[in-house]
Coordinates of C-alpha atoms and ligand atoms in Angstrom, one line a residue:
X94 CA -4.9 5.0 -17.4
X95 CA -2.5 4.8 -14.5
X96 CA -0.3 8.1 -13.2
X97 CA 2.3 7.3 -11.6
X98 CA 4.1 9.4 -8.4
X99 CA 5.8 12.0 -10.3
X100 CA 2.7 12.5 -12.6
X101 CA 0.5 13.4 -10.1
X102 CA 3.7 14.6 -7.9
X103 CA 2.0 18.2 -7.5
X104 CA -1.4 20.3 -7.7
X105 CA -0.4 21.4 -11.0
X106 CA 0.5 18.1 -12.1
X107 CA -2.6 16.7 -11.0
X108 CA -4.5 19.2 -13.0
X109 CA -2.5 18.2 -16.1
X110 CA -3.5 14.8 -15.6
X111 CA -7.3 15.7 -15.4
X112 CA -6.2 17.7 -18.5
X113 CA -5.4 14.4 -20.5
X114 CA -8.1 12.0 -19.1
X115 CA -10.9 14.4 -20.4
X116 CA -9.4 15.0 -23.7
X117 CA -9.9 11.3 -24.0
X118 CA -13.1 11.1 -22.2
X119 CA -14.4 14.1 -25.2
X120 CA -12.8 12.0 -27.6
X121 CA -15.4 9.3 -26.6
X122 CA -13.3 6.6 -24.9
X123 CA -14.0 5.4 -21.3
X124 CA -11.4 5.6 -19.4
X125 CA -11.0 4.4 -15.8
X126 CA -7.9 6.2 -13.6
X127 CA -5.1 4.7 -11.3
X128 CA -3.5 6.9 -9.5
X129 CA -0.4 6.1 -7.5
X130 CA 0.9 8.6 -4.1
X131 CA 2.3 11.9 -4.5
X132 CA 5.7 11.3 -5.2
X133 CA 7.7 10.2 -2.3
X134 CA 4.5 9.6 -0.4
X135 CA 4.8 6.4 0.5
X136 CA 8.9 6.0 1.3
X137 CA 7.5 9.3 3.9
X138 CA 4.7 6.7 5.4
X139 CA 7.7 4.0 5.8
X140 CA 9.9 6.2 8.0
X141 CA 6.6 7.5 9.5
X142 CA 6.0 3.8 11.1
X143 CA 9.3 3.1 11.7
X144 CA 9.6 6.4 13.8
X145 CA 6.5 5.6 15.1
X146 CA 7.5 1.9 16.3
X147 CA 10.5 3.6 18.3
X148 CA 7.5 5.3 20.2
X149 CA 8.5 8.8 19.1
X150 CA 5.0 10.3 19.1
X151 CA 6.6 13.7 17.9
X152 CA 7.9 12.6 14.4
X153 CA 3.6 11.3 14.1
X154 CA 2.7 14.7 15.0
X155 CA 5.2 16.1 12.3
X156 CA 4.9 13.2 9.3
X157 CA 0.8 14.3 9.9
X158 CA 1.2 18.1 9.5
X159 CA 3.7 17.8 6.3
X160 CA 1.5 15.3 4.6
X161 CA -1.5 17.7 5.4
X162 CA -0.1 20.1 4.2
X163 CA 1.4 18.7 1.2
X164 CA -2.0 17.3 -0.1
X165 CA -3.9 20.7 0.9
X166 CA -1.6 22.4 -1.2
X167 CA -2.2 20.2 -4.0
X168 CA -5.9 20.1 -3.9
X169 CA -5.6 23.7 -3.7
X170 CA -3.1 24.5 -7.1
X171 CA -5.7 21.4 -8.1
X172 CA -9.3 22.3 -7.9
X173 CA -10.6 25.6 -8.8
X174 CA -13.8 25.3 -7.2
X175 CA -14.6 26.3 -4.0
X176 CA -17.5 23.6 -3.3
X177 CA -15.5 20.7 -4.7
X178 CA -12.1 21.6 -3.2
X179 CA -13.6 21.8 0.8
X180 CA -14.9 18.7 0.1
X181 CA -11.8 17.5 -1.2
X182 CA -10.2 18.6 1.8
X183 CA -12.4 17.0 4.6
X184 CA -12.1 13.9 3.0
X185 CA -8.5 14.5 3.7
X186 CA -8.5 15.8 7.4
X187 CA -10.3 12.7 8.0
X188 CA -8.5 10.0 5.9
X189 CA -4.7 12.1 7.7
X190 CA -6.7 11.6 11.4
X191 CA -7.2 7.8 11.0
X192 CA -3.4 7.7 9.9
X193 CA -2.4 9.5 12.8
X194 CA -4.5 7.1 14.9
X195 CA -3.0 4.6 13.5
X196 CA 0.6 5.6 14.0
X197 CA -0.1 6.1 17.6
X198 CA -1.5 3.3 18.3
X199 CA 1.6 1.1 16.4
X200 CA 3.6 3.4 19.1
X201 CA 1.7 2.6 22.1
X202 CA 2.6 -1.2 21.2
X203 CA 6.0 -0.6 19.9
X204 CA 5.4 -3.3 17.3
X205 CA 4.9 -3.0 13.6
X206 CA 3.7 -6.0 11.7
X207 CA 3.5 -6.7 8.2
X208 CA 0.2 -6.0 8.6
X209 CA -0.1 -2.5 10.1
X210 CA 2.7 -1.9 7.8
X211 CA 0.5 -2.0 4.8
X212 CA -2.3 -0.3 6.4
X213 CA 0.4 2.7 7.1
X214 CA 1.3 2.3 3.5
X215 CA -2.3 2.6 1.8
X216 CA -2.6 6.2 3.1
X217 CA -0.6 7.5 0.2
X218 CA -3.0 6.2 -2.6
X219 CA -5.8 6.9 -0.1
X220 CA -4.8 10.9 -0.1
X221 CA -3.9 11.4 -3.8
X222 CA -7.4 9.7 -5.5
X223 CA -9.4 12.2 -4.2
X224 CA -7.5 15.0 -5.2
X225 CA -7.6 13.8 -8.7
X226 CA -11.0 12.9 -8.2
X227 CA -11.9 16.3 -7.0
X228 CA -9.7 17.9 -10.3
X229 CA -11.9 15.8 -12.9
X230 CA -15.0 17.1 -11.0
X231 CA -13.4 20.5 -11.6
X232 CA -13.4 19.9 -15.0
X233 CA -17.2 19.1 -15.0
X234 CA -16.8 15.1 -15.4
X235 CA -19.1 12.6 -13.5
X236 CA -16.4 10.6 -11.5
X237 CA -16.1 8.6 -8.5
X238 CA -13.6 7.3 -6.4
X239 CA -12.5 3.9 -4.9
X240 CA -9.9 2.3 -2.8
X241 CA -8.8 -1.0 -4.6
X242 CA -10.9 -2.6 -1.6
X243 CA -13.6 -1.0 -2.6
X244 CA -13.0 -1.6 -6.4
X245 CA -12.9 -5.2 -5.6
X246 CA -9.6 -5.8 -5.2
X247 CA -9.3 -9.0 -3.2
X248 CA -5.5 -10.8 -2.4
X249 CA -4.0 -13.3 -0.1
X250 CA -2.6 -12.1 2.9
X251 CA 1.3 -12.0 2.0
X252 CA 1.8 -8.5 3.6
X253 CA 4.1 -6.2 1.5
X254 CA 3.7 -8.4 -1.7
X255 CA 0.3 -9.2 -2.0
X256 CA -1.3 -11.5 -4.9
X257 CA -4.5 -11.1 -6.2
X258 CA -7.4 -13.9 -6.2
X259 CA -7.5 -13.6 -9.6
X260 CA -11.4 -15.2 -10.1
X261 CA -12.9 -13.4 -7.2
X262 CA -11.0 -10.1 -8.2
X263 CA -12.4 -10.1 -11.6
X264 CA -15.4 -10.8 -10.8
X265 CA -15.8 -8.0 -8.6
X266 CA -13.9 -5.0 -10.6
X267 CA -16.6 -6.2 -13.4
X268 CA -19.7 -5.7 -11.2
X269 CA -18.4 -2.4 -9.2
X270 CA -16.7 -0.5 -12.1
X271 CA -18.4 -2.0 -15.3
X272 CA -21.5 -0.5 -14.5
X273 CA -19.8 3.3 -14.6
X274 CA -18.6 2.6 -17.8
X275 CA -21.6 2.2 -19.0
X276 CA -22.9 5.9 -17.8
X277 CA -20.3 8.1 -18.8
X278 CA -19.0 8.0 -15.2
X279 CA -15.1 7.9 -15.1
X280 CA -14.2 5.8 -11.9
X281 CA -10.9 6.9 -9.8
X282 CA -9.2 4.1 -8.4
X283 CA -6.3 4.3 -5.9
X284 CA -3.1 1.9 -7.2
X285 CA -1.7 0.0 -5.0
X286 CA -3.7 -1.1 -2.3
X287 CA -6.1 -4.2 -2.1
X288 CA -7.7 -6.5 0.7
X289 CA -8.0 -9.9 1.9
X290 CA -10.8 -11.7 1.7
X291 CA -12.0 -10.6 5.4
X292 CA -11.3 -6.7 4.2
X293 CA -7.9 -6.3 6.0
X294 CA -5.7 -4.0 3.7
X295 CA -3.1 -5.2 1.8
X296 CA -0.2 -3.9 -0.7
X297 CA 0.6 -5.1 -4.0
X298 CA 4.3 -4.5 -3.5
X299 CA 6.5 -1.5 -4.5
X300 CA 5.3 0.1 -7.7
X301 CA 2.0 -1.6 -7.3
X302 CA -0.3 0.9 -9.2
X303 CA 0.8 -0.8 -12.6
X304 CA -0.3 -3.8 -11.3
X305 CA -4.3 -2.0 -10.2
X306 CA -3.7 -1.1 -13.7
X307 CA -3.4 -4.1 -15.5
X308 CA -5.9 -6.1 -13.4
X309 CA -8.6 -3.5 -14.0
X310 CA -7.6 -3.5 -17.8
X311 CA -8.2 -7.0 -17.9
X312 CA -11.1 -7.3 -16.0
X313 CA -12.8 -4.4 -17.8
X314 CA -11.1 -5.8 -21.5
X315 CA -9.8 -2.9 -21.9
X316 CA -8.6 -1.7 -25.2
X317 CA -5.3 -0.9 -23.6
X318 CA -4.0 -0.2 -20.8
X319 CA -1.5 3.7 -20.1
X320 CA 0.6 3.5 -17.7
X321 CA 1.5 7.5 -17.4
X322 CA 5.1 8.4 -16.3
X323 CA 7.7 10.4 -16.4
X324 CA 9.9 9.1 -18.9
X325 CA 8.7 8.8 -22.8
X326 CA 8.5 5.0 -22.2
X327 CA 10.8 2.1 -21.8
X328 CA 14.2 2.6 -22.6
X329 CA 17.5 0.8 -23.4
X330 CA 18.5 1.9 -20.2
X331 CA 17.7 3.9 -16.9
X332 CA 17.8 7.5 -18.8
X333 CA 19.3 8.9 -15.0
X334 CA 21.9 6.7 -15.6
X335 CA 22.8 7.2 -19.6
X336 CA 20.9 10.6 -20.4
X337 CA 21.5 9.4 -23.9
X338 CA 19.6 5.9 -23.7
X339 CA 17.0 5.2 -26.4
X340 CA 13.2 4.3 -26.1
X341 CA 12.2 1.4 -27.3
X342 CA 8.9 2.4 -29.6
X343 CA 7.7 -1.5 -29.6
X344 CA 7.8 -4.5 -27.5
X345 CA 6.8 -8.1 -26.7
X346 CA 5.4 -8.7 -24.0
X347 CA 7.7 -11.1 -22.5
X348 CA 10.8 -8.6 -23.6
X349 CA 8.9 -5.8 -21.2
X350 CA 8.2 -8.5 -18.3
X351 CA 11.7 -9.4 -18.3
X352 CA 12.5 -5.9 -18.6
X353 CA 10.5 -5.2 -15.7
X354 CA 11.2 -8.4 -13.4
X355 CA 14.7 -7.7 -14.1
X356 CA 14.4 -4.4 -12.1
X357 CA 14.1 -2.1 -14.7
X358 CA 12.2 0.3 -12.4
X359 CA 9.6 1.6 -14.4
X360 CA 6.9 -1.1 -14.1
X361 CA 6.3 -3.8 -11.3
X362 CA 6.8 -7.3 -12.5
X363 CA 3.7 -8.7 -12.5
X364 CA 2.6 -6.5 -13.9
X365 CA 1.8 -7.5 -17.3
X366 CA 0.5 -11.2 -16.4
X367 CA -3.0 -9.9 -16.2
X368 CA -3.4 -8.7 -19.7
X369 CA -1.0 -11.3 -21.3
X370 CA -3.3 -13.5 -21.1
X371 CA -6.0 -11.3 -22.5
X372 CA -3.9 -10.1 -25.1
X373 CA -4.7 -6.2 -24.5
X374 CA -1.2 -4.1 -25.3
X375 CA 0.2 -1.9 -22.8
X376 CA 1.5 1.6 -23.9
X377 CA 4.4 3.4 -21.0
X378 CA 4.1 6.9 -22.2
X379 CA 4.9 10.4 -20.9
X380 CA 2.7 12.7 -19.1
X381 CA 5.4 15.5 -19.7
X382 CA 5.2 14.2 -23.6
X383 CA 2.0 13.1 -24.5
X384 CA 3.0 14.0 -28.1
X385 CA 4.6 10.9 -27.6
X386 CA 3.4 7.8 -28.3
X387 CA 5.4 5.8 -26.0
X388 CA 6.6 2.3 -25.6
X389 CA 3.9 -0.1 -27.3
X390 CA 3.9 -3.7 -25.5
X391 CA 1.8 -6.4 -26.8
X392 CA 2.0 -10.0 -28.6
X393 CA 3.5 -8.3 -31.9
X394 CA 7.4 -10.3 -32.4
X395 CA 9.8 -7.5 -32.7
X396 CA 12.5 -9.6 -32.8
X397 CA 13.0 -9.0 -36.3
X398 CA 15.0 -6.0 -35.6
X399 CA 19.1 -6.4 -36.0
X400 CA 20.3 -5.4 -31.8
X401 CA 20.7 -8.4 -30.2
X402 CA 20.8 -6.7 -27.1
X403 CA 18.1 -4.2 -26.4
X404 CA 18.4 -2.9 -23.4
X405 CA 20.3 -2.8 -19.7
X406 CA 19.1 -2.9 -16.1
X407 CA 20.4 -1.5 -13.2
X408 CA 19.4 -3.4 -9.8
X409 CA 20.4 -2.3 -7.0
X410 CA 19.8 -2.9 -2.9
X411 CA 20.9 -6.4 -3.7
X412 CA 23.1 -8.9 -1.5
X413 CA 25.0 -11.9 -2.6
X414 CA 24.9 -15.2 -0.6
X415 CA 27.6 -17.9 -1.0
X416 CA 26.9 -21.1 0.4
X417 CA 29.9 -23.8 0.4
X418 CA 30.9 -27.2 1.5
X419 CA 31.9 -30.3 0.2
X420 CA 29.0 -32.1 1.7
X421 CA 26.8 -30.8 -0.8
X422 CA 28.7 -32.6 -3.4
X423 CA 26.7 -35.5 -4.7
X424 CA 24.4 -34.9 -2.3
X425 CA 20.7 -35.1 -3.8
X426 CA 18.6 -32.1 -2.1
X427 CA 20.9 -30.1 -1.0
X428 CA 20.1 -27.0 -2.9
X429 CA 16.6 -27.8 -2.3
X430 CA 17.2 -27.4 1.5
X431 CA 18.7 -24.0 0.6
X432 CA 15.8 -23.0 -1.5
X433 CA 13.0 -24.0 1.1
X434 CA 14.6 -22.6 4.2
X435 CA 14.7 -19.2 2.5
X436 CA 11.1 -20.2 0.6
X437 CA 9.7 -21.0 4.0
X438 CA 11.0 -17.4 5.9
X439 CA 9.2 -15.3 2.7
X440 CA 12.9 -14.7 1.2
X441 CA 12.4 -14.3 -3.0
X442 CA 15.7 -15.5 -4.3
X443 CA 16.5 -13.4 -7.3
X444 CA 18.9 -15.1 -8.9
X445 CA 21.3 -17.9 -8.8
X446 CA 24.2 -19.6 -10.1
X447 CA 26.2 -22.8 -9.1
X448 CA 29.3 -24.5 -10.3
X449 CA 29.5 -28.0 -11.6
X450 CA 31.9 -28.9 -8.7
X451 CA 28.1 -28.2 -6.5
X452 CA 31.0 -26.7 -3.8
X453 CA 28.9 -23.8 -4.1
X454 CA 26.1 -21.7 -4.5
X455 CA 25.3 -18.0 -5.2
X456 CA 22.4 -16.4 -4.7
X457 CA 21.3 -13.3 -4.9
X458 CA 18.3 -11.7 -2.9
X459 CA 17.2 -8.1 -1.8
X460 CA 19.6 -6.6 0.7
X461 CA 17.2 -5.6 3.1
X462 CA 16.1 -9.1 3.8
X463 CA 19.8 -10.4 4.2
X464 CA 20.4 -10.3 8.3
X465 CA 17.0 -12.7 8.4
X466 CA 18.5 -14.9 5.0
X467 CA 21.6 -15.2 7.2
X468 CA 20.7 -16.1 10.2
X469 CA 17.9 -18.6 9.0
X470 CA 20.4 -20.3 6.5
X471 CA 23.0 -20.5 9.2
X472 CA 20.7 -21.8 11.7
X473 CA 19.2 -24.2 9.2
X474 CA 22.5 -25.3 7.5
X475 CA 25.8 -25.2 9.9
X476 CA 27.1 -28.1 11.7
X477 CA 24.8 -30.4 10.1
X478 CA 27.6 -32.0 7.4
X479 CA 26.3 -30.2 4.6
X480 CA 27.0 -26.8 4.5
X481 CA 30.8 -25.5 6.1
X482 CA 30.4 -21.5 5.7
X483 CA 28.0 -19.0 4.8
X484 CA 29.7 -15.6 3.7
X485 CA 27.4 -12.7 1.9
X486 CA 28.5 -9.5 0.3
X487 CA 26.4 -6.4 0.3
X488 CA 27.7 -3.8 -1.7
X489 CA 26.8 -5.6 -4.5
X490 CA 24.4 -5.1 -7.9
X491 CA 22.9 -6.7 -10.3
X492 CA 23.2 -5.7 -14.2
X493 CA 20.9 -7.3 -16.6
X494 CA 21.4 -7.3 -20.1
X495 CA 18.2 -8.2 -21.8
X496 CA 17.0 -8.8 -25.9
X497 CA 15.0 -11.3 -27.8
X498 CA 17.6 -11.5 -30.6
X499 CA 20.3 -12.7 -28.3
X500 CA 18.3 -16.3 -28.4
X501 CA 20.8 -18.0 -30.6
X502 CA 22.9 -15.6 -31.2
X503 CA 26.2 -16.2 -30.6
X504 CA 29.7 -14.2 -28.5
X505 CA 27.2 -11.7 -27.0
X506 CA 28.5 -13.1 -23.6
X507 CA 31.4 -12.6 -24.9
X508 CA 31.7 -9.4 -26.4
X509 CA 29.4 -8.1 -23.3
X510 CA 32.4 -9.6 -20.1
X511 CA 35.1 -8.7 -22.7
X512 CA 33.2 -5.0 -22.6
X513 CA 32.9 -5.3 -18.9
X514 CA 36.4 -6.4 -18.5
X515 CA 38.2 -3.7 -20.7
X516 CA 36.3 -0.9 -18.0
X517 CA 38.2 -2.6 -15.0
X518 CA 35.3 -4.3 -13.7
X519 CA 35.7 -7.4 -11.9
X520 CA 32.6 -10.2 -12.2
X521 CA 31.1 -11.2 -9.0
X522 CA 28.9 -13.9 -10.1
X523 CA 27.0 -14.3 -14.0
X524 CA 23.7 -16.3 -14.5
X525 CA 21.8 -16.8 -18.0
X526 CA 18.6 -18.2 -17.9
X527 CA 18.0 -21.0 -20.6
X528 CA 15.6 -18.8 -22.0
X529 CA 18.7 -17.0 -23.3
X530 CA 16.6 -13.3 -23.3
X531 CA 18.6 -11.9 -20.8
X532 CA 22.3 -12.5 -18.7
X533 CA 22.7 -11.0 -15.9
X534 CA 25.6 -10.3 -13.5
X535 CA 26.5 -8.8 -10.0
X536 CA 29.3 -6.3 -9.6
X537 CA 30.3 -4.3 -6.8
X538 CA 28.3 -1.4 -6.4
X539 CA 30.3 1.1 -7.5
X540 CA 31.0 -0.3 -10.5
X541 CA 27.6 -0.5 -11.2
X542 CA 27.2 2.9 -13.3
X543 CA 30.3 2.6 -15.3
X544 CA 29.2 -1.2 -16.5
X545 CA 25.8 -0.1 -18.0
X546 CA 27.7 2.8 -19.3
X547 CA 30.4 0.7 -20.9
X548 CA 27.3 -1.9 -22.2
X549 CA 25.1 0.9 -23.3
X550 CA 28.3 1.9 -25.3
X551 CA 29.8 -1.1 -26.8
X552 CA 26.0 -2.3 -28.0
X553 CA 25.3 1.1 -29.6
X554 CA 22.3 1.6 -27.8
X555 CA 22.1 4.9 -28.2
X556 CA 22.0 4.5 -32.4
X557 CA 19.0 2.5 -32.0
Ligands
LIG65 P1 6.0 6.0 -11.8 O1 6.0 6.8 -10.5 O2 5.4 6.8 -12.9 O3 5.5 4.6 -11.6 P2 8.7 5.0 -11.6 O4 9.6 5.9 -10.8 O5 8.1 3.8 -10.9 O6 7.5 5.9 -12.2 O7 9.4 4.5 -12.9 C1 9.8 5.5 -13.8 C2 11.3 5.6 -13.7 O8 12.0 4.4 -14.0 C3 11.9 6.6 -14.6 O9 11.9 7.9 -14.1 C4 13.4 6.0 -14.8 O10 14.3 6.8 -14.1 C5 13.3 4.6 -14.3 N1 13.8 3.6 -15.2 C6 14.8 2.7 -14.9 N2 15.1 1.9 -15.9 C7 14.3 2.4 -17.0 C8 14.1 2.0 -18.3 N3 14.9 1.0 -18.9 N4 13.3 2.7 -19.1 C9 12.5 3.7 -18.5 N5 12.6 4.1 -17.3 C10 13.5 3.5 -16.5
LIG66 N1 3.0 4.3 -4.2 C1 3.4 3.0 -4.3 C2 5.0 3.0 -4.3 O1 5.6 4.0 -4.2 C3 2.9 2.3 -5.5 C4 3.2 3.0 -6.9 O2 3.6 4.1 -6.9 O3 3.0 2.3 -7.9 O4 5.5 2.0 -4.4
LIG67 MG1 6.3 2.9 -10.6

């Protein structure tokens, strides 16, 4: 079972989480926890090192009291006994000093790496497991805690975005936390955070803890694997955006990871390779509703229901990149030039799309990386006879339209650009995968809302 921010967001929460894991544990199931940060922890812990780089030692002493104070608080409203809670507590004096050593000493150098960036990161899972830890406890169950280093979990050393050594990683959850399993124990694991082989710490990326979730699910062969939220499961679209979007009770699993690759916030993308290949089904589901059974994902086809389009993503912090010149016309490699001077800088490219006159090529990438995309594609590409100008926009989003049933189906581009169209909305660049399950499309920002509205709409999404 992983919780996500909001689920374990406050003391209370916490202890409604503890709630749920020993109603399964009495029902006789094993269950091993994830547990992401306290909501917003970890977006605090960003600003905190970039305040911190800029040497200003007094937003360190501020970032340490409010996140002292925030998890005191919750390990108060959390644990009820008095034994448990102070221990509880010095564990987290001590895990908040070594933060605030460590954000001095990233301000003494003025520098913050990659590297040091993770570690700054890892403090959020680091403060919330023991508070759930110390709730279960509460509740009279034998549990223990890890950090996913401690767990096992071991990864290369791409900073930010971390993958896991799959072999080695296995291996190692299956001798640390099979065991506990085996004696009742329920083992606390924080989501998240890893290490590389020589025990630096690492992050999985953003929304990480799915990720612990699935690799422990898959390592353990779990019977399935929760992921605890705050919505009642995947929906036909982001319900902030269209209150009245539908959840979708069931589906496959390559539905969800496009879903979920296609920015559909409530799971990381990689997530479900881990237990794809294992075959165990996922369930999203609701900590606020556990009446609910949630979103089932798992091998089953569910194509065989009527909607050809199923459900619509949102992505945004996105920048388009137009490359242009006639030299690339007829000219073998030139995209692959594109591709590997981004590839070799660490720049994903999220999307793309090129015209048969190859004049041209969009691509799309995440907006925070586009100064370094620019000026790496600029230095790598002007002057040289290939490339004539490199212009980017970056007030743009991405809208993803995604179903099984629009394989072979045809006029849902169509109907969807005609939709699109009739709201006012001009089209910035379209791309649909071969694999025709999803077709996806920038927009200005702005227009962002008002296109998955007018989608949402025109499909009947909210019939479903
Ligand atoms: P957690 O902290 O539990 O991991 P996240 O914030 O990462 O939760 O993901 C859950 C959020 O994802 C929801 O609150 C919802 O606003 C957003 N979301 C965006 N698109 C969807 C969708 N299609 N279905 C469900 N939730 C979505
Ligand atoms: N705390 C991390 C984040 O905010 C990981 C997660 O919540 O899954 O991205
Ligand atoms: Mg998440």
């Amino acid at each position: 079972m992983k919780f996500g921010g909001t689920s374990v967001a406050t003391g209370e929460n916490i202890r409604h989480v503890a709630n749920l894991v020993a109603d399964c544990a009495k029902q006789g199931y094993s269950v091993v926890v994830v547990v992401s940060a306290l909501d917003g922890t970890t977006d605090k812990l960003f600003e905190a090192a970039e305040k911190a780089k800029k040497g200003n030692e007094e937003c360190i002493r501020e970032s340490k009291k409010e996140l002292f104070e925030r998890h005191l608080t919750a390990a108060a409203k959390a644990i009820e006994n008095k034994r448990i809670r102070k221990e509880v507590e010095q564990i987290t004096e001590k895990t908040i000093d070594e933060l605030e050593k460590v954000l001095t000493g990233i301000s003494y150098v003025g520098e913050l790496t990659p590297k040091s960036k993770d570690y700054v990161l890892s403090f959020g899972e680091r403060l919330s497991a023991p508070i759930v830890w110390g709730a279960l406890r509460d509740l009279k169950l034998e549990t223990q805690f890890f950090s996913g280093k401690e767990a096992g979990i071991v990864t290369d050393s791409n900073f930010g975005e971390a993958s896991p050594l799959m072999n080695v990683t296995t291996h190692q959850l299956r001798e640390k936390i099979g065991p506990l399993l085996e004696k009742q124990i329920i083992p606390v694991v924080t989501g998240y955070i890893a290490a590389t082989q020589d025990g630096v710490v690492t992050t999985l990326g953003r929304g990480g803890s799915d990720y612990t979730a699935t690799l422990l699910g898959a390592a353990l062969a779990a019977d399935e694997v929760w992921m605890w939220t705050d919505v009642d499961g995947l929906m036909t679209a982001d319900p902030k955006i269209i209150p009245s979007a539908k959840m979708l009770p069931e589906l496959s699993y390559q539905e969800a990871a496009e879903m979920a690759i296609f920015g559909a916030k409530a799971m990381h993308p990689r997530a479900l390779e881990p237990i794809m290949k294992e075959n165990i089904p996922a369930r999203i589901r609701n900590v606020f509703n556990p009446e609910n059974p949630g979103t089932l994902i798992s091998n089953e086809q569910t194509a065989k229901r009527v909607d050809v389009v199923k459900a619509i993503a949102l992505i945004r912090d996105v920048a388009m990149i137009n490359v242009s010149g006639a030299g690339m016309v007829g000219a073998p490699g030139s995209y692959a030039k594109i591709f590997e001077v981004l590839g070799k800088n660490n720049i994903n490219i999220m999307m793309i799309s090129t015209a048969v006159s190859e004049a041209n090529i969009s691509l799309v990438i995440r907006r925070n990386l586009l100064g370094r995309a620019l000026s790496t594609l600029e230095i790598a590409l002007l002057g040289r006879g290939l490339v004539s100008e490199v212009t980017a926009e970056d007030d743009v989003c991405v809208i993803a339209v995604m179903g099984a049933n629009m394989k072979g189906t045809l006029g849902v581009a169509s109907r969807l650009f005609t939709t699109v169209a009739r709201a006012g909305i001009n089209i910035r660049m379209i791309a649909q995968g071969s694999s025709e399950l999803n077709i996806s499309f920038v927009v200005k920002e702005k227009d962002g809302e008002a296109a998955v509205r007018a989608i949402h709409k025109e499909f009947k999404l909210d019939k479903t």
